[in-house]
Amino acid sequence: MFSVTPAQFWIRWRVLSLLIAAVTSSSETSRACPPSCRCNSSALVIDCWGSQLTSVPDGLPQEAKLLNLSKNAIKTLVHQQFHMLTPLLHLDLSNNLLVLIEADAFLGLQNLLTLNISHNHLKIIPVGAFVGLSSLKLLDISSNQLLVFLDFTFRDLTSLQFCKASDNSFVFISHQAFYGLSSLRELDLDGFNLTVVPTEALNQLGRLRSLSFRRLGTTTLPNHSFSSLVQLKDLVVSQCPRLERLSANSLFGLNLTSLSITHCNLGGVPYVPLHHLVYLVHLDLSFNPITYIHGNLLKDLLRLEEFHLVGGSLIQVEVGAFEGLLHLNLLNVSRNHLTTLEAGAFQSADGLKALGLDGNPLACDCRLLWVVRRRLLLDFGGNPPTCTTSVQLQGWNFLDFSDDELLKLLTCHRPRILNSKRQDVMVDQGHTAVLHCGAEGDPLPSIHWLNPQLRQVPPVGRIRALTNGTLEVRFAQPHDSGAYICVTSNAGGNDSLRVSLHVQALPSPSKNRFALHGWSVLPSPSPGGIGNPKLPFDVKTLLIAATIGFLSFFSSVSVCFVFMFFWSKGKGQIKHTATIAYVPRSAVSSSSNKAAGSYMETGRFTMKLI
Ligand SMILES: *[C@@H]1O[C@H](CO)[C@@H](O)[C@H](O)[C@H]1NC(C)=O
Ligand SMILES: *[C@@H]1O[C@H](CO)[C@@H](O)[C@H](O)[C@H]1NC(C)=O
Ligand SMILES: *[C@@H]1O[C@H](CO)[C@@H](O)[C@H](O)[C@H]1NC(C)=O
Ligand SMILES: *[C@@H]1O[C@H](CO)[C@@H](O)[C@H](O)[C@H]1NC(C)=O
Ligand SMILES: *[C@@H]1O[C@H](CO)[C@@H](O)[C@H](O)[C@H]1NC(C)=O
Ligand SMILES: *[C@@H]1O[C@H](CO)[C@@H](O)[C@H](O)[C@H]1NC(C)=O
Ligand SMILES: *[C@@H]1O[C@H](CO)[C@@H](O)[C@H](O)[C@H]1NC(C)=O
Ligand SMILES: *[C@@H]1O[C@H](CO)[C@@H](O)[C@H](O)[C@H]1NC(C)=O
Ligand SMILES: *[C@@H]1O[C@H](CO)[C@@H](O)[C@H](O)[C@H]1NC(C)=O
């Protein structure tokens, strides 16, 4: 054991230093610099950084403007801890072990501008902790373990403009938590354990211009999440692996110029929630599993200048994707799965100044000629794109091309239909007709079919275009006959092929024919029909139909009969036979307008109860 405890040593040292101070300068009214701190009296700085202090030292020089207590082991701040330091402007308490801040701890610091309490162990901030900080502009409470913001926590911080509260574990933010923050312009929050967006609390922040949610625990951004933040310009939502979609009206009420939703789980560009953001300049949807940018759906974003979708799952940027975006000058789609990017995606590819396209499996053909042509004007962000899929150009960097090579190397081959002999396909009614169409070309051409009415055949339905280029007509009908056109096209051009389909009608002379669409009556066969005069229906079909009809009729009659039996038993009168008259279907329909009963004698049927 030392004979002198640290406290005693401290007191002695202070007495000594006070004496020295009094001797050296009689005008010096302040107290001296605490041991283990470094004081600069001309800059009015007390620097106690990294001094293993376990509490705030007493008797700090009162005229100090900056007190740096960062990187110590301070655990609590007591009531009126700093009340003598009225001129203090900056207080740094970051990197301590703070678990408790008592109410009124900062009372008296009415000139304080910045307060840093980040990297501590606070779980809660008691109401009243920030009383007296009427000039505070910046508050950093990030990297604590804060769970809740209680009502009126920030009530006295009427000058606060910047509040950093990220890297905490909020589970709840009370409705009135942000009450009083009438000057707040920037707020960083962490919402990983929040299951709802704290819309009510945020509604108090009418002056907010920048809001950042690092992490957000919800799967959807609900409607009207930020509806009162009318001055908000910049919204950042990042690192939210659960967030899959934005509700249609989630961004309603906002008039943003910059929006980032990055490192989330969005499967598509949120076209509908975005469409009213006509002042949006900067849009960043990077690191979301987005596969397509569809044509013509972003055109409401009239003022958009930058679009970032780095590290997504893009496989296609459709032609017309940036239609209407006259001011777009930066597109960054680095690190996706794009094989190409056509100039047709842009309203004007000439307006583009920066293009991030590296890290994509690019096929270097005529579709990328426009990029290579503008390679010296475009800013590739330090990573020029490289050719990947073409064997000949594998690994070529876009800056490697010389002008005379361009047209020779970046070529497309117009598609050519294989077996392009005129085809005629004949098929009997009710059978499946298959029309083949194969094509070659570079890049691989797309194939679609036009029907005789020149409308594109859809990929599903009775008549459908399969993905391998084959057209399939199932249960072919005479009216399906006609000329079908296979059209194949790629960036190099197009080719087409006409195929005639003839569907042979089956001859059907009788009016009671059993056709494909159920019990419908077919017109008499065309005289030119090839079919030989067969029976209008075969006996087997008729027998099955008759049996099915009779069985169902018989079963309903039996049910009635059983019912009648029990009923009559209940009445005590037993009748052992029942006579049931029935009218066949055709008779009913033909007699429907005539007097009831006139044709009722058509059939009669007697059952006997055993
Ligand atoms: C005190 O601060 C002033 C102004 O920042 C600086 O010029 C001076 O060197 C500092 N003095 C000491 C002893 O660090
Ligand atoms: C406190 O000191 C540390 C270490 O020198 C420094 O990094 C930090 O910026 C200082 N804090 C303030 C508010 O100046
Ligand atoms: C607060 O302190 C931490 C740790 O020293 C530092 O990283 C952070 O930038 C400071 N905050 C502000 C707003 O200066
Ligand atoms: C917050 O979420 C993380 C990850 O799910 C979890 O480990 C942590 O315990 C949660 N904190 C609270 C206070 O619920
Ligand atoms: C959001 O608003 C849209 C449009 O009013 C509505 O169709 C949709 O159902 C709403 N979604 C939710 C989750 O309330
Ligand atoms: C939206 O913001 C722009 C500037 O960012 C501003 O010029 C415009 O007036 C705002 N519109 C509304 C309705 O507040
Ligand atoms: C695109 O984003 C990546 C990753 O953030 C960056 O390295 C690159 O410089 C950007 N490219 C352009 C053209 O801005
Ligand atoms: C395309 O697929 C269908 C069904 O999968 C098959 O019947 C047809 O023969 C295929 N066509 C070609 C050209 O391979
Ligand atoms: C096919 O190419 C010709 C010119 O070669 C063009 O006029 C025509 O519009 C193209 N047809 C289709 C369907 O793309």
PDB file of C-alpha atoms in Angstrom, residues 65-172:
ATOM      1  CA  LYS A  65     -13.889  26.538 -24.047  1.00  0.00           C
ATOM      2  CA  LEU A  66     -13.136  22.901 -24.826  1.00  0.00           C
ATOM      3  CA  LEU A  67     -13.038  20.020 -22.404  1.00  0.00           C
ATOM      4  CA  ASN A  68     -11.874  16.719 -23.825  1.00  0.00           C
ATOM      5  CA  LEU A  69     -12.648  13.803 -21.515  1.00  0.00           C
ATOM      6  CA  SER A  70     -12.678  11.246 -24.286  1.00  0.00           C
ATOM      7  CA  LYS A  71     -11.194   7.790 -23.698  1.00  0.00           C
ATOM      8  CA  ASN A  72     -11.423   7.570 -19.943  1.00  0.00           C
ATOM      9  CA  ALA A  73     -13.363   5.303 -17.598  1.00  0.00           C
ATOM     10  CA  ILE A  74     -16.038   7.698 -16.385  1.00  0.00           C
ATOM     11  CA  LYS A  75     -19.203   5.811 -15.376  1.00  0.00           C
ATOM     12  CA  THR A  76     -21.630   8.459 -14.167  1.00  0.00           C
ATOM     13  CA  LEU A  77     -22.356  12.126 -14.596  1.00  0.00           C
ATOM     14  CA  VAL A  78     -23.944  13.536 -11.483  1.00  0.00           C
ATOM     15  CA  HIS A  79     -26.397  16.354 -10.975  1.00  0.00           C
ATOM     16  CA  GLN A  80     -24.859  19.701 -12.065  1.00  0.00           C
ATOM     17  CA  GLN A  81     -21.573  18.046 -12.891  1.00  0.00           C
ATOM     18  CA  PHE A  82     -20.318  20.952 -15.037  1.00  0.00           C
ATOM     19  CA  HIS A  83     -22.118  23.921 -13.487  1.00  0.00           C
ATOM     20  CA  MET A  84     -19.043  26.134 -13.071  1.00  0.00           C
ATOM     21  CA  LEU A  85     -17.927  25.813 -16.711  1.00  0.00           C
ATOM     22  CA  THR A  86     -20.305  28.361 -18.144  1.00  0.00           C
ATOM     23  CA  PRO A  87     -18.112  29.450 -21.100  1.00  0.00           C
ATOM     24  CA  LEU A  88     -17.603  25.875 -22.297  1.00  0.00           C
ATOM     25  CA  LEU A  89     -18.409  25.400 -25.982  1.00  0.00           C
ATOM     26  CA  HIS A  90     -17.357  21.829 -26.675  1.00  0.00           C
ATOM     27  CA  LEU A  91     -17.529  18.814 -24.408  1.00  0.00           C
ATOM     28  CA  ASP A  92     -16.240  15.428 -25.485  1.00  0.00           C
ATOM     29  CA  LEU A  93     -17.225  12.480 -23.306  1.00  0.00           C
ATOM     30  CA  SER A  94     -16.960   9.834 -25.999  1.00  0.00           C
ATOM     31  CA  ASN A  95     -15.327   6.467 -25.350  1.00  0.00           C
ATOM     32  CA  ASN A  96     -16.057   6.261 -21.649  1.00  0.00           C
ATOM     33  CA  LEU A  97     -18.045   3.747 -19.611  1.00  0.00           C
ATOM     34  CA  LEU A  98     -21.051   5.969 -18.972  1.00  0.00           C
ATOM     35  CA  VAL A  99     -24.099   4.060 -17.794  1.00  0.00           C
ATOM     36  CA  LEU A 100     -25.871   6.863 -15.992  1.00  0.00           C
ATOM     37  CA  ILE A 101     -26.480  10.518 -16.665  1.00  0.00           C
ATOM     38  CA  GLU A 102     -28.428  12.105 -13.848  1.00  0.00           C
ATOM     39  CA  ALA A 103     -31.056  14.746 -14.480  1.00  0.00           C
ATOM     40  CA  ASP A 104     -29.608  18.269 -14.717  1.00  0.00           C
ATOM     41  CA  ALA A 105     -26.114  16.840 -15.282  1.00  0.00           C
ATOM     42  CA  PHE A 106     -25.342  19.531 -17.860  1.00  0.00           C
ATOM     43  CA  LEU A 107     -27.155  22.362 -16.100  1.00  0.00           C
ATOM     44  CA  GLY A 108     -25.209  25.597 -16.432  1.00  0.00           C
ATOM     45  CA  LEU A 109     -23.638  24.828 -19.812  1.00  0.00           C
ATOM     46  CA  GLN A 110     -25.855  27.324 -21.544  1.00  0.00           C
ATOM     47  CA  ASN A 111     -23.185  28.166 -24.151  1.00  0.00           C
ATOM     48  CA  LEU A 112     -22.304  24.608 -25.046  1.00  0.00           C
ATOM     49  CA  LEU A 113     -22.418  23.985 -28.801  1.00  0.00           C
ATOM     50  CA  THR A 114     -21.293  20.387 -29.175  1.00  0.00           C
ATOM     51  CA  LEU A 115     -21.672  17.417 -26.879  1.00  0.00           C
ATOM     52  CA  ASN A 116     -20.242  14.033 -27.736  1.00  0.00           C
ATOM     53  CA  ILE A 117     -21.390  11.086 -25.616  1.00  0.00           C
ATOM     54  CA  SER A 118     -20.868   8.444 -28.287  1.00  0.00           C
ATOM     55  CA  HIS A 119     -19.273   5.061 -27.559  1.00  0.00           C
ATOM     56  CA  ASN A 120     -20.543   4.650 -24.024  1.00  0.00           C
ATOM     57  CA  HIS A 121     -22.825   2.111 -22.350  1.00  0.00           C
ATOM     58  CA  LEU A 122     -25.982   4.142 -21.955  1.00  0.00           C
ATOM     59  CA  LYS A 123     -29.217   2.157 -22.130  1.00  0.00           C
ATOM     60  CA  ILE A 124     -31.507   5.047 -21.340  1.00  0.00           C
ATOM     61  CA  ILE A 125     -31.343   8.823 -21.143  1.00  0.00           C
ATOM     62  CA  PRO A 126     -33.483  10.089 -18.273  1.00  0.00           C
ATOM     63  CA  VAL A 127     -35.869  12.908 -19.002  1.00  0.00           C
ATOM     64  CA  GLY A 128     -34.171  16.112 -17.844  1.00  0.00           C
ATOM     65  CA  ALA A 129     -30.639  14.997 -18.589  1.00  0.00           C
ATOM     66  CA  PHE A 130     -30.253  17.680 -21.250  1.00  0.00           C
ATOM     67  CA  VAL A 131     -31.847  20.518 -19.280  1.00  0.00           C
ATOM     68  CA  GLY A 132     -30.004  23.808 -19.677  1.00  0.00           C
ATOM     69  CA  LEU A 133     -28.295  23.059 -22.989  1.00  0.00           C
ATOM     70  CA  SER A 134     -30.153  25.827 -24.718  1.00  0.00           C
ATOM     71  CA  SER A 135     -27.415  26.607 -27.282  1.00  0.00           C
ATOM     72  CA  LEU A 136     -26.485  23.049 -28.152  1.00  0.00           C
ATOM     73  CA  LYS A 137     -26.197  22.547 -31.908  1.00  0.00           C
ATOM     74  CA  LEU A 138     -24.683  19.091 -32.175  1.00  0.00           C
ATOM     75  CA  LEU A 139     -25.347  16.046 -30.057  1.00  0.00           C
ATOM     76  CA  ASP A 140     -23.700  12.687 -30.660  1.00  0.00           C
ATOM     77  CA  ILE A 141     -25.200   9.767 -28.751  1.00  0.00           C
ATOM     78  CA  SER A 142     -24.324   7.119 -31.310  1.00  0.00           C
ATOM     79  CA  SER A 143     -22.798   3.743 -30.402  1.00  0.00           C
ATOM     80  CA  ASN A 144     -24.458   3.321 -27.047  1.00  0.00           C
ATOM     81  CA  GLN A 145     -26.996   0.665 -26.115  1.00  0.00           C
ATOM     82  CA  LEU A 146     -29.993   2.944 -26.036  1.00  0.00           C
ATOM     83  CA  LEU A 147     -33.270   1.019 -26.053  1.00  0.00           C
ATOM     84  CA  VAL A 148     -35.877   3.765 -25.845  1.00  0.00           C
ATOM     85  CA  PHE A 149     -36.318   7.471 -26.261  1.00  0.00           C
ATOM     86  CA  LEU A 150     -38.820   8.634 -23.674  1.00  0.00           C
ATOM     87  CA  ASP A 151     -41.267  11.487 -24.106  1.00  0.00           C
ATOM     88  CA  PHE A 152     -39.692  14.961 -23.780  1.00  0.00           C
ATOM     89  CA  THR A 153     -36.094  13.683 -23.586  1.00  0.00           C
ATOM     90  CA  PHE A 154     -34.916  16.508 -25.850  1.00  0.00           C
ATOM     91  CA  ARG A 155     -37.399  19.162 -24.754  1.00  0.00           C
ATOM     92  CA  ASP A 156     -34.818  21.844 -23.917  1.00  0.00           C
ATOM     93  CA  LEU A 157     -32.639  21.405 -26.995  1.00  0.00           C
ATOM     94  CA  THR A 158     -34.389  24.077 -29.003  1.00  0.00           C
ATOM     95  CA  SER A 159     -31.216  25.037 -30.903  1.00  0.00           C
ATOM     96  CA  LEU A 160     -30.164  21.503 -31.738  1.00  0.00           C
ATOM     97  CA  GLN A 161     -29.488  21.074 -35.445  1.00  0.00           C
ATOM     98  CA  PHE A 162     -27.631  17.778 -35.708  1.00  0.00           C
ATOM     99  CA  CYS A 163     -28.354  14.655 -33.737  1.00  0.00           C
ATOM    100  CA  LYS A 164     -26.504  11.413 -34.262  1.00  0.00           C
ATOM    101  CA  ALA A 165     -28.088   8.375 -32.653  1.00  0.00           C
ATOM    102  CA  SER A 166     -27.031   5.523 -34.902  1.00  0.00           C
ATOM    103  CA  ASP A 167     -25.633   2.220 -33.619  1.00  0.00           C
ATOM    104  CA  ASN A 168     -27.997   1.798 -30.732  1.00  0.00           C
ATOM    105  CA  SER A 169     -30.573  -0.910 -30.086  1.00  0.00           C
ATOM    106  CA  PHE A 170     -33.797   1.029 -30.110  1.00  0.00           C
ATOM    107  CA  VAL A 171     -36.887  -1.034 -29.569  1.00  0.00           C
ATOM    108  CA  PHE A 172     -39.211   1.885 -28.989  1.00  0.00           C
TER     109      PHE A 172
END
